[in-house]
mmCIF file of C-alpha atoms in Angstrom:
data_model
loop_
_atom_site.group_PDB
_atom_site.id
_atom_site.type_symbol
_atom_site.label_atom_id
_atom_site.label_comp_id
_atom_site.label_asym_id
_atom_site.label_seq_id
_atom_site.Cartn_x
_atom_site.Cartn_y
_atom_site.Cartn_z
ATOM 1 C CA UNK A 1 23.199 -15.139 -4.220
ATOM 2 C CA UNK A 2 20.103 -16.206 -2.189
ATOM 3 C CA UNK A 3 17.825 -14.697 -4.699
ATOM 4 C CA UNK A 4 16.262 -18.144 -6.906
ATOM 5 C CA UNK A 5 15.245 -17.075 -10.330
ATOM 6 C CA UNK A 6 12.045 -18.048 -12.012
ATOM 7 C CA UNK A 7 11.031 -17.663 -15.131
ATOM 8 C CA UNK A 8 7.215 -18.281 -16.517
ATOM 9 C CA UNK A 9 6.449 -18.065 -19.880
ATOM 10 C CA UNK A 10 2.555 -17.436 -20.972
ATOM 11 C CA UNK A 11 2.032 -18.213 -24.135
ATOM 12 C CA UNK A 12 -1.089 -16.912 -26.385
ATOM 13 C CA UNK A 13 -1.998 -16.850 -29.715
ATOM 14 C CA UNK A 14 1.017 -15.189 -31.099
ATOM 15 C CA UNK A 15 2.726 -13.315 -28.110
ATOM 16 C CA UNK A 16 4.758 -14.925 -25.406
ATOM 17 C CA UNK A 17 5.604 -12.339 -22.284
ATOM 18 C CA UNK A 18 8.018 -13.739 -19.984
ATOM 19 C CA UNK A 19 7.816 -12.796 -16.039
ATOM 20 C CA UNK A 20 10.886 -12.787 -14.422
ATOM 21 C CA UNK A 21 11.147 -12.605 -10.097
ATOM 22 C CA UNK A 22 12.878 -9.506 -8.974
ATOM 23 C CA UNK A 23 13.521 -8.188 -12.023
ATOM 24 C CA UNK A 24 17.024 -10.890 -12.245
ATOM 25 C CA UNK A 25 17.035 -12.136 -15.512
ATOM 26 C CA UNK A 26 20.637 -13.437 -17.724
ATOM 27 C CA UNK A 27 20.490 -10.277 -18.897
ATOM 28 C CA UNK A 28 19.279 -7.764 -15.627
ATOM 29 C CA UNK A 29 20.692 -7.602 -12.642
ATOM 30 C CA UNK A 30 18.741 -8.533 -9.991
ATOM 31 C CA UNK A 31 16.602 -5.168 -8.067
ATOM 32 C CA UNK A 32 18.805 -3.092 -6.085
ATOM 33 C CA UNK A 33 17.173 -0.263 -3.909
ATOM 34 C CA UNK A 34 18.422 3.583 -4.983
ATOM 35 C CA UNK A 35 17.617 6.724 -3.400
ATOM 36 C CA UNK A 36 15.136 6.851 -6.252
ATOM 37 C CA UNK A 37 13.588 3.756 -5.495
ATOM 38 C CA UNK A 38 13.040 4.384 -1.800
ATOM 39 C CA UNK A 39 11.488 7.697 -2.258
ATOM 40 C CA UNK A 40 9.098 6.090 -5.427
ATOM 41 C CA UNK A 41 8.185 2.568 -2.612
ATOM 42 C CA UNK A 42 7.563 4.842 0.215
ATOM 43 C CA UNK A 43 5.161 7.327 -2.225
ATOM 44 C CA UNK A 44 3.299 4.522 -3.244
ATOM 45 C CA UNK A 45 3.028 3.215 0.434
ATOM 46 C CA UNK A 46 1.347 6.327 1.251
ATOM 47 C CA UNK A 47 -0.616 6.942 -1.843
ATOM 48 C CA UNK A 48 -2.482 3.397 -1.311
ATOM 49 C CA UNK A 49 -2.964 4.328 2.498
ATOM 50 C CA UNK A 50 -4.711 7.992 1.486
ATOM 51 C CA UNK A 51 -6.988 5.858 -1.438
ATOM 52 C CA UNK A 52 -7.851 3.244 1.022
ATOM 53 C CA UNK A 53 -8.428 5.492 4.269
ATOM 54 C CA UNK A 54 -10.109 8.183 2.074
ATOM 55 C CA UNK A 55 -12.493 5.388 0.481
ATOM 56 C CA UNK A 56 -12.903 3.661 3.331
ATOM 57 C CA UNK A 57 -14.136 6.726 5.305
ATOM 58 C CA UNK A 58 -16.662 7.870 1.967
ATOM 59 C CA UNK A 59 -18.025 4.684 2.908
ATOM 60 C CA UNK A 60 -18.251 4.425 6.548
ATOM 61 C CA UNK A 61 -19.672 7.902 6.712
ATOM 62 C CA UNK A 62 -22.567 7.257 4.555
ATOM 63 C CA UNK A 63 -23.301 4.160 6.473
ATOM 64 C CA UNK A 64 -22.209 4.823 9.745
ATOM 65 C CA UNK A 65 -21.895 8.352 9.869
ATOM 66 C CA UNK A 66 -19.522 10.063 12.563
ATOM 67 C CA UNK A 67 -20.158 12.964 15.049
ATOM 68 C CA UNK A 68 -21.464 15.445 11.931
ATOM 69 C CA UNK A 69 -24.131 12.235 11.437
ATOM 70 C CA UNK A 70 -24.788 10.143 8.211
ATOM 71 C CA UNK A 71 -23.795 11.820 4.975
ATOM 72 C CA UNK A 72 -25.641 11.097 1.787
ATOM 73 C CA UNK A 73 -25.276 7.922 -0.588
ATOM 74 C CA UNK A 74 -22.983 8.885 -2.785
ATOM 75 C CA UNK A 75 -20.465 9.531 -0.220
ATOM 76 C CA UNK A 76 -20.443 5.876 -0.412
ATOM 77 C CA UNK A 77 -20.262 5.368 -3.941
ATOM 78 C CA UNK A 78 -17.577 7.513 -4.410
ATOM 79 C CA UNK A 79 -15.560 5.832 -1.660
ATOM 80 C CA UNK A 80 -16.317 2.548 -3.329
ATOM 81 C CA UNK A 81 -15.067 4.229 -6.776
ATOM 82 C CA UNK A 82 -11.820 5.519 -4.892
ATOM 83 C CA UNK A 83 -10.963 1.922 -2.869
ATOM 84 C CA UNK A 84 -11.315 -0.069 -6.373
ATOM 85 C CA UNK A 85 -8.704 2.727 -8.268
ATOM 86 C CA UNK A 86 -6.722 1.929 -4.518
ATOM 87 C CA UNK A 87 -6.117 -1.672 -5.484
ATOM 88 C CA UNK A 88 -3.917 -0.633 -8.768
ATOM 89 C CA UNK A 89 -1.759 1.640 -6.500
ATOM 90 C CA UNK A 90 0.704 -1.149 -4.811
ATOM 91 C CA UNK A 91 1.390 -2.237 -8.864
ATOM 92 C CA UNK A 92 3.541 0.957 -8.987
ATOM 93 C CA UNK A 93 5.913 -0.206 -6.166
ATOM 94 C CA UNK A 94 9.538 -0.769 -7.767
ATOM 95 C CA UNK A 95 9.959 -4.532 -6.954
ATOM 96 C CA UNK A 96 7.923 -7.728 -7.233
ATOM 97 C CA UNK A 97 6.934 -9.333 -3.997
ATOM 98 C CA UNK A 98 3.616 -9.327 -3.724
ATOM 99 C CA UNK A 99 3.783 -10.304 -0.038
ATOM 100 C CA UNK A 100 5.875 -8.778 1.529
ATOM 101 C CA UNK A 101 4.679 -5.035 -0.302
ATOM 102 C CA UNK A 102 1.436 -5.837 1.418
ATOM 103 C CA UNK A 103 2.843 -6.629 4.738
ATOM 104 C CA UNK A 104 4.549 -3.277 4.723
ATOM 105 C CA UNK A 105 2.065 -1.703 3.437
ATOM 106 C CA UNK A 106 0.155 -2.918 6.974
ATOM 107 C CA UNK A 107 2.356 -0.635 9.045
ATOM 108 C CA UNK A 108 2.127 2.344 6.895
ATOM 109 C CA UNK A 109 -1.611 1.677 7.082
ATOM 110 C CA UNK A 110 -1.884 1.433 10.995
ATOM 111 C CA UNK A 111 0.116 5.241 11.086
ATOM 112 C CA UNK A 112 -2.059 7.074 8.700
ATOM 113 C CA UNK A 113 -5.632 5.454 10.200
ATOM 114 C CA UNK A 114 -4.209 6.982 13.322
ATOM 115 C CA UNK A 115 -3.596 10.458 11.394
ATOM 116 C CA UNK A 116 -6.609 10.724 9.358
ATOM 117 C CA UNK A 117 -8.871 9.206 12.035
ATOM 118 C CA UNK A 118 -7.411 12.450 14.025
ATOM 119 C CA UNK A 119 -7.439 14.837 10.716
ATOM 120 C CA UNK A 120 -11.341 13.397 9.440
ATOM 121 C CA UNK A 121 -12.782 13.194 12.905
ATOM 122 C CA UNK A 122 -10.778 14.734 15.546
ATOM 123 C CA UNK A 123 -9.609 11.292 17.549
ATOM 124 C CA UNK A 124 -6.795 11.933 18.437
ATOM 125 C CA UNK A 125 -4.285 9.423 18.731
ATOM 126 C CA UNK A 126 -2.879 8.464 22.593
ATOM 127 C CA UNK A 127 0.285 7.717 23.766
ATOM 128 C CA UNK A 128 -0.416 3.844 23.050
ATOM 129 C CA UNK A 129 -1.093 4.576 19.298
ATOM 130 C CA UNK A 130 1.821 6.746 18.842
ATOM 131 C CA UNK A 131 4.276 3.925 20.355
ATOM 132 C CA UNK A 132 2.782 1.048 19.023
ATOM 133 C CA UNK A 133 2.000 3.063 15.542
ATOM 134 C CA UNK A 134 5.900 3.398 15.468
ATOM 135 C CA UNK A 135 6.966 -0.111 16.641
ATOM 136 C CA UNK A 136 5.150 -1.126 13.412
ATOM 137 C CA UNK A 137 6.466 1.257 10.890
ATOM 138 C CA UNK A 138 9.617 0.736 11.975
ATOM 139 C CA UNK A 139 9.294 -2.900 12.043
ATOM 140 C CA UNK A 140 8.007 -2.715 8.060
ATOM 141 C CA UNK A 141 10.775 -1.063 7.277
ATOM 142 C CA UNK A 142 13.135 -3.702 8.531
ATOM 143 C CA UNK A 143 11.222 -6.266 6.963
ATOM 144 C CA UNK A 144 11.096 -4.557 3.815
ATOM 145 C CA UNK A 145 14.688 -2.827 3.437
ATOM 146 C CA UNK A 146 16.630 -5.833 4.874
ATOM 147 C CA UNK A 147 19.688 -6.992 2.252
ATOM 148 C CA UNK A 148 18.471 -10.198 0.758
#
């Protein structure tokens, strides 16, 4: 097995918390995908994308505006709160690989950005956007679900 088991202990005054890489320990097997964890993971990627894009869009239209002009200042405030909450969403992922999760999220973000740009501002994706977004999504799914 190519997985490395890394146990790190953090001691506080009277508590000891043990973190185990990829959910593996002497008593617990390494993480494996199921239909439920795949659905959870894809749902979390989509939730993170919606939160980041909506939060960013609210800030954008308050500062720069769109075809309808600038929005009130409180759009930026609400957008900032949504972006802060977005930071916690990836913690709901069923795996522990921070770098891989954020890399894979990038592909979802690309596709969702095109869709929300079309929905919110009428910027219809062209063929290059569709092909590039599809390639990125296939690429990140390959990265994420590659057997390890």
